[in-house]
XYZ file of N, CA, C and O in Angstrom:
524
model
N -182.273 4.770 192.336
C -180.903 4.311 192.364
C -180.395 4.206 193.800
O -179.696 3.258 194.156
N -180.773 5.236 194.651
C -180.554 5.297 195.986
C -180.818 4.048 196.663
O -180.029 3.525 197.450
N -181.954 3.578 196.339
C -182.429 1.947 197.480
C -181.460 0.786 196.853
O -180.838 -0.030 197.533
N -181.454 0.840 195.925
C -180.378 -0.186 195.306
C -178.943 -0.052 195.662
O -178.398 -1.112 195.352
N -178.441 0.437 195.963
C -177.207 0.894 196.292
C -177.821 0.719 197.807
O -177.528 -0.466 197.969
N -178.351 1.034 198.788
C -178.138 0.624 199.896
C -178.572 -0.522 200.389
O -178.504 -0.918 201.552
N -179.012 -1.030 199.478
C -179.898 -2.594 199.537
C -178.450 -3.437 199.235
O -178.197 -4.533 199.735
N -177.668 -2.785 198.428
C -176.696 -3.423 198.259
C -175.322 -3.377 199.380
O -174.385 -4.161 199.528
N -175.641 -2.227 199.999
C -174.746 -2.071 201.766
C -175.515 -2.838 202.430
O -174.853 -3.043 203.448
N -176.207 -3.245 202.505
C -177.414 -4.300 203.516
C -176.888 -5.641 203.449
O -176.510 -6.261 204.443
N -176.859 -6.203 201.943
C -176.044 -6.938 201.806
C -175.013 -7.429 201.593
O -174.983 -8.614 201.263
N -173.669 -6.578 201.729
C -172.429 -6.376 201.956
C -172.570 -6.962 203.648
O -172.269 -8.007 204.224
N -173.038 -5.991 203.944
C -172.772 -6.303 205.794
C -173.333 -7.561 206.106
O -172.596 -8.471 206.485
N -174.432 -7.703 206.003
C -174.755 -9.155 205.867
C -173.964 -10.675 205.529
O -173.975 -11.756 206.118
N -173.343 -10.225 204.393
C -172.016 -11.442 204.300
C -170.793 -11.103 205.221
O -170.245 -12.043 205.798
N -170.402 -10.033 205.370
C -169.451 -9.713 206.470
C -169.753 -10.704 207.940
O -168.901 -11.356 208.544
N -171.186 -10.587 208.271
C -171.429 -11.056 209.666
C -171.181 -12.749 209.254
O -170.369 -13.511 209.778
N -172.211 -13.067 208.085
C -172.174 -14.504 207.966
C -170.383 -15.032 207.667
O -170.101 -16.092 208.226
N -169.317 -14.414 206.909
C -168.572 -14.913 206.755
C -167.326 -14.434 207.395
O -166.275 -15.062 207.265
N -167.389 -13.610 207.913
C -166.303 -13.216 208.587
C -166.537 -12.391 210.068
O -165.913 -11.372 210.364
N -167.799 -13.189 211.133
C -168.124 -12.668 212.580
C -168.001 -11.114 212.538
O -167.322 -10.460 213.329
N -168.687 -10.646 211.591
C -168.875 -8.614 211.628
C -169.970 -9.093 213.267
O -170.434 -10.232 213.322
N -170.187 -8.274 214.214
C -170.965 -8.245 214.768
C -171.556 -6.967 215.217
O -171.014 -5.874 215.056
N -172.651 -7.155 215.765
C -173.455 -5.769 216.189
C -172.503 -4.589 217.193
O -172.623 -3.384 217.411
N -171.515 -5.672 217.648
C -171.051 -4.316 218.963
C -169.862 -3.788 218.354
O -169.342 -2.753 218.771
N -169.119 -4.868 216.776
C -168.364 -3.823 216.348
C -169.017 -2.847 215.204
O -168.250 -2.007 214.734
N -170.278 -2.877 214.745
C -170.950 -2.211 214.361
C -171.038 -1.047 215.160
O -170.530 0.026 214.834
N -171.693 -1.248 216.233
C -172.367 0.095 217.785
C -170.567 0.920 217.460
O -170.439 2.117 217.201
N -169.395 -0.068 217.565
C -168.057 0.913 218.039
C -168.044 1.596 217.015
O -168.249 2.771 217.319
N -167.824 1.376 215.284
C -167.861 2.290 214.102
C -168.954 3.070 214.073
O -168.851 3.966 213.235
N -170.210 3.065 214.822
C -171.179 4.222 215.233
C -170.779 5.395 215.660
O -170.803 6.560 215.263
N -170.338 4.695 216.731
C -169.765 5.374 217.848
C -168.481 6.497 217.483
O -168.459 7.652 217.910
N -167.747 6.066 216.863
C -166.286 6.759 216.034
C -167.089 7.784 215.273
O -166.862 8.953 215.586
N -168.174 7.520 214.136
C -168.727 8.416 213.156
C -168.919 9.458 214.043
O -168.209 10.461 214.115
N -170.153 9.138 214.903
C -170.678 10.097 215.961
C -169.793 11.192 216.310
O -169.923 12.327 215.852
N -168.688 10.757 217.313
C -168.034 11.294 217.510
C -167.123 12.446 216.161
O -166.989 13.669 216.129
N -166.825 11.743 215.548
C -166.451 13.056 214.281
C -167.336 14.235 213.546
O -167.026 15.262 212.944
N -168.662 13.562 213.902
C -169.649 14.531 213.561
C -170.034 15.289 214.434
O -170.349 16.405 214.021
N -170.157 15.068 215.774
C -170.721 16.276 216.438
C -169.695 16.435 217.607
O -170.115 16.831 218.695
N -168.109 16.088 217.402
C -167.734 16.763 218.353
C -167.885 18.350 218.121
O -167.968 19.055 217.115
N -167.883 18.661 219.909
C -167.329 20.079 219.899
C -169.462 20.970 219.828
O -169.690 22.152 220.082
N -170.554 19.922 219.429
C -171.648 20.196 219.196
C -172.495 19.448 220.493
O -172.444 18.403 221.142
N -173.364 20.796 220.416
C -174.080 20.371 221.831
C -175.920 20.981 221.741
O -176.351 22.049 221.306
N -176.487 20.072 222.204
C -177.938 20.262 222.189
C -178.424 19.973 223.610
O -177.822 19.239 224.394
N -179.866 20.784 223.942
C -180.709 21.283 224.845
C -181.394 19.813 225.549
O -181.378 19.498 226.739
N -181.885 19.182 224.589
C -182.464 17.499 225.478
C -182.127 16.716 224.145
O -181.624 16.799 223.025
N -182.978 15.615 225.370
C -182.160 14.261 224.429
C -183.509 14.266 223.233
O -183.195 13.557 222.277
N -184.409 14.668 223.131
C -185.429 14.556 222.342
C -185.146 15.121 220.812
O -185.406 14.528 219.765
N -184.391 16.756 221.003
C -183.755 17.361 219.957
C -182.610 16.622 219.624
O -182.124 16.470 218.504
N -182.078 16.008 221.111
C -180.270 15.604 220.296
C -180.550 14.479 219.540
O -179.783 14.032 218.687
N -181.980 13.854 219.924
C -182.344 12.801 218.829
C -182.386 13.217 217.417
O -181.506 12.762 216.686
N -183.400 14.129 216.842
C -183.637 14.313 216.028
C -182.617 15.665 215.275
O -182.932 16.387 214.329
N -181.596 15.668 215.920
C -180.580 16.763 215.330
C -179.746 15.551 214.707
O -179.477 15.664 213.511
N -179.343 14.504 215.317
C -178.540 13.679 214.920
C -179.317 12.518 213.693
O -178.596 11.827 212.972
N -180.636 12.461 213.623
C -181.329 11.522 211.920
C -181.160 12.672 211.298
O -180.592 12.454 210.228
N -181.500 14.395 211.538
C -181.376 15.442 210.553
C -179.872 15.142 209.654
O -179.745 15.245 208.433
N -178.847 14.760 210.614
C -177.550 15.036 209.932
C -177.283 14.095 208.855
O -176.437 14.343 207.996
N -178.439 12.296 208.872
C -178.131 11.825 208.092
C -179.299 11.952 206.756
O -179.363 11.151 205.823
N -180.074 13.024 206.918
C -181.121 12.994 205.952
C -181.980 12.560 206.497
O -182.708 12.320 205.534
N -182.833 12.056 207.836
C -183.801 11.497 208.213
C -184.707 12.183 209.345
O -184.276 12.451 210.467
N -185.919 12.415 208.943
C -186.765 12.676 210.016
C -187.374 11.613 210.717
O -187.525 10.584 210.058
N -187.733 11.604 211.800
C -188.654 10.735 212.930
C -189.534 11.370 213.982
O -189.613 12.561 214.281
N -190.171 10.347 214.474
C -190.820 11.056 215.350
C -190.345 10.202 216.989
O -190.019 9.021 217.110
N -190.430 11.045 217.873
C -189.805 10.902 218.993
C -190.803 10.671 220.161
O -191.329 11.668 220.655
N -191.161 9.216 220.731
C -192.580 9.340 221.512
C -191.295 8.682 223.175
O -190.381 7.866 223.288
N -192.136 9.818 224.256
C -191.180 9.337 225.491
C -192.190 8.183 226.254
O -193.374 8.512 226.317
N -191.898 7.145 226.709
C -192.673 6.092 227.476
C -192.358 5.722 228.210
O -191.738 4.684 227.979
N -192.450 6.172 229.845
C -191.718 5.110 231.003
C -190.351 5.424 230.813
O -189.429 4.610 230.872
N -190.201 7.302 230.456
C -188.539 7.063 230.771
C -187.731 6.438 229.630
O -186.546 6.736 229.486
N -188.338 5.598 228.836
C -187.592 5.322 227.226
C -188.254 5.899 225.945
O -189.453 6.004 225.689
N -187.147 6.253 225.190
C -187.598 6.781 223.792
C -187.884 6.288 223.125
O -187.167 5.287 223.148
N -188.811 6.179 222.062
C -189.162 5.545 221.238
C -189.345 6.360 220.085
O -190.026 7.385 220.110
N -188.398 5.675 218.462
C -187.943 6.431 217.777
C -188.341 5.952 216.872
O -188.058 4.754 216.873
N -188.983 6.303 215.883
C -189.570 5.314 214.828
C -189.577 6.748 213.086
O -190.122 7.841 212.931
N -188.789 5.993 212.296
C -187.977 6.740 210.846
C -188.506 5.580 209.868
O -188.615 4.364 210.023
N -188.805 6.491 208.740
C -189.416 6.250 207.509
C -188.052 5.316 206.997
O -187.218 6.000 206.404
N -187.765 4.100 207.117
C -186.882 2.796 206.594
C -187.195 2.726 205.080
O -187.854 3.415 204.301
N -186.271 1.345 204.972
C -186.403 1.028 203.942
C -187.265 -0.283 203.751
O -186.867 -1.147 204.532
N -188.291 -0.700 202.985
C -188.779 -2.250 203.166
C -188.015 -3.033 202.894
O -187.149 -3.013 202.019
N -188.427 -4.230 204.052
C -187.571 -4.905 203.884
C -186.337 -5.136 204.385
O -185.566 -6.065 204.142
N -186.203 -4.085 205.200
C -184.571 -4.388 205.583
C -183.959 -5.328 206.090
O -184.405 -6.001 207.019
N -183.131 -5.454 205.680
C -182.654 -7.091 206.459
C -181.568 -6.927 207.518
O -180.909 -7.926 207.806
N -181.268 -5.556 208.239
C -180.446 -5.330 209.107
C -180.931 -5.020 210.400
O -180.420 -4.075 211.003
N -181.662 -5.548 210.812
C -182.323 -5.543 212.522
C -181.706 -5.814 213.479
O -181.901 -5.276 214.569
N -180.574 -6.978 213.194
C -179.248 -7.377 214.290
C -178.713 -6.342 213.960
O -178.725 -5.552 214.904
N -177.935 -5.684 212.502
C -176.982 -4.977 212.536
C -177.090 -3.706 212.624
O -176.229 -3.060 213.222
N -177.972 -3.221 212.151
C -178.322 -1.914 211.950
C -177.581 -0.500 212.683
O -177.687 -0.212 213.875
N -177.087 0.006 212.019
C -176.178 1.011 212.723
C -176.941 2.297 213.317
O -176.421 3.059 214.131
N -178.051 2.418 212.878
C -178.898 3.563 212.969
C -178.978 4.036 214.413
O -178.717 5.189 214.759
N -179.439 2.852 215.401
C -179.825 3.034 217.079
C -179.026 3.378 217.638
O -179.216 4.253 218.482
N -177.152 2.580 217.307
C -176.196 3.385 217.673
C -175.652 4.373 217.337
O -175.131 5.042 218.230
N -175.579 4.764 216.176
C -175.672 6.425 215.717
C -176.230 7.051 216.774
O -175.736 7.789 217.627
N -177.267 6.678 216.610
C -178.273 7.895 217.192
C -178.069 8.558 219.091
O -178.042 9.683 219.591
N -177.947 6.915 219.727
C -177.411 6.430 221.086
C -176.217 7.498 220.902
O -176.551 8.591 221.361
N -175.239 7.488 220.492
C -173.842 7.785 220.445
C -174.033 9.537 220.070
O -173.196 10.271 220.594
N -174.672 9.928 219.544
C -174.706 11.150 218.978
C -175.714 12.091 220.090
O -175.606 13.294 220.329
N -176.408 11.408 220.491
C -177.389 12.331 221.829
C -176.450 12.150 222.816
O -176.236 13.117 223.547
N -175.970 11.346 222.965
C -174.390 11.071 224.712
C -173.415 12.433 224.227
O -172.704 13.120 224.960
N -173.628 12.565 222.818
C -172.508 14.134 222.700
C -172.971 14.775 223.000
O -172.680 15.353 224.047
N -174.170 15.130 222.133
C -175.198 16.423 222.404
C -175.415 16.921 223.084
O -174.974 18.049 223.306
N -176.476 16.104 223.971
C -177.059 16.110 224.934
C -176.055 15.942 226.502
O -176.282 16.527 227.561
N -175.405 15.375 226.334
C -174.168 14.419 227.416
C -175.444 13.685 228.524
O -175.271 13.547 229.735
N -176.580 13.322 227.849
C -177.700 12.261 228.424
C -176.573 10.656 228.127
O -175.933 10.380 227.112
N -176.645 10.161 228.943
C -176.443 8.328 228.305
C -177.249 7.455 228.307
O -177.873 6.926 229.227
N -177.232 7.236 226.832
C -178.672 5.765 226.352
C -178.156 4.847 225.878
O -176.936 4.698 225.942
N -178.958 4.000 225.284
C -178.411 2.908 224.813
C -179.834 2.508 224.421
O -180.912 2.724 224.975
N -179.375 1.581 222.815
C -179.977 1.092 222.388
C -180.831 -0.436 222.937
O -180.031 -1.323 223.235
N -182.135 -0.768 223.074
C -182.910 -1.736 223.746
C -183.179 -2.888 222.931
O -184.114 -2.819 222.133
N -182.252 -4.308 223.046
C -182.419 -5.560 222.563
C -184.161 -5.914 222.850
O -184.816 -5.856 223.890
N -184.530 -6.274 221.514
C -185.868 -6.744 221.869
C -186.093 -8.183 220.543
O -186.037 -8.113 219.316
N -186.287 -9.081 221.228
C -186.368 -9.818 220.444
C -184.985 -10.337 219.865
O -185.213 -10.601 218.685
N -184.152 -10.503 220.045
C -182.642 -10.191 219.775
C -182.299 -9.450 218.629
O -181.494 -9.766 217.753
N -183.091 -8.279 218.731
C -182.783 -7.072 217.305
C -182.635 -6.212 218.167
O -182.565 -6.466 219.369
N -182.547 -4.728 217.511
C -182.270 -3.549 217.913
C -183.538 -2.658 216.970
O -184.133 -1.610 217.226
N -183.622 -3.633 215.761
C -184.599 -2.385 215.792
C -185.842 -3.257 214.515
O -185.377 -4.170 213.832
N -187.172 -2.900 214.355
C -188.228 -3.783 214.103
C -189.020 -2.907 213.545
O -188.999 -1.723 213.880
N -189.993 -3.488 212.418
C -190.925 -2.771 211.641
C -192.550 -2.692 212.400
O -193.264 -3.478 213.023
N -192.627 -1.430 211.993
C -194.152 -1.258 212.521
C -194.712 -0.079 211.934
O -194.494 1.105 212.193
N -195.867 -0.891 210.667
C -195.909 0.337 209.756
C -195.466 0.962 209.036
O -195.662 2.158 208.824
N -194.571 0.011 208.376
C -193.680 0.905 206.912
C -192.715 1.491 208.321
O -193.471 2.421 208.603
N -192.050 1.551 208.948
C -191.755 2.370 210.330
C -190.359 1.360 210.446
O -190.323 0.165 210.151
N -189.236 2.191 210.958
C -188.219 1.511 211.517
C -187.983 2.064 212.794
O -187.545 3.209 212.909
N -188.278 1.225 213.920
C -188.751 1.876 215.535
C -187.539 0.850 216.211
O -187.303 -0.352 216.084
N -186.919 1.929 216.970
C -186.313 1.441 217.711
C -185.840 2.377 219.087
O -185.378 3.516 219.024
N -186.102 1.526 220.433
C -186.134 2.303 221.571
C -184.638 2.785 222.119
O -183.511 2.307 221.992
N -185.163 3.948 222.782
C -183.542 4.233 223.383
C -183.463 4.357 225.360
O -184.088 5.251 225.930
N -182.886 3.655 225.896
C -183.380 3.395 226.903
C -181.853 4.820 228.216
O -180.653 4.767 227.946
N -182.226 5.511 229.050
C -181.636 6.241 229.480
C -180.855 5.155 230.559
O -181.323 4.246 231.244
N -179.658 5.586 230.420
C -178.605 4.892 231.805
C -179.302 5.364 232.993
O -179.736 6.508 232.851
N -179.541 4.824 234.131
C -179.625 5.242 235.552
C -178.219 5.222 236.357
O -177.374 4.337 236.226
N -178.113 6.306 237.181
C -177.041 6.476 237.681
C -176.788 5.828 239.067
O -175.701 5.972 239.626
């Protein structure tokens, strides 16, 4: 019942973008707001844990590989997803380690998505601000 019901938020948002310009960065800002209500006032040790403290909070494990200084985050998805432009997940996650951690990342356009299958796998990189 669970995939159906979010298959069916997949495609909610989906007509939002097609019919009424929903876009990815006001997606990233309602990330960003959640984030913030969930872990203010909460703070973690690196950005590796503040990663995976923040998929814990939504029910999700991943695994966390560091490369050249970017993260690479890759969570058991759903097939199929059809939210790769929209996907709220990278900014969650982006937004919730900048609390944690007070590291700043940001999610990495590739392909003009945010985030891409590899392996039953929903991988998407998190790239650290330079100061």
């Amino acid at each position: 019942m669970r995939e159906s019901c979010s298959g069916l938020l997949a495609l909610v948002v989906l007509k939002l973008s097609e019919k009424l310009s929903l876009t990815s960065g006001q997606v990233a800002v309602a990330a960003e707001l959640l984030a913030r209500e969930k872990f203010q006032g909460k703070k973690s040790a690196s950005v590796t844990e503040s990663i995976n403290a923040v998929l814990a909070s939504i029910g999700l494990q991943g695994e966390v590989e560091v490369r050249d200084e970017v993260y690479d985050v890759k969570v058991l998805g759903e097939k199929s997803c059809p939210l790769k432009k929209l996907c709220p997940l990278p900014f969650y996650v982006a937004s919730g380690t900048r609390i944690l951690s007070g590291a700043k990342v940001y999610p990495v356009w590739e392909n003009g998505q945010v985030v891409h299958e590899e392996n039953n796998l929903c991988v998407f990189r998190l790239k650290p601000v330079k100061a």
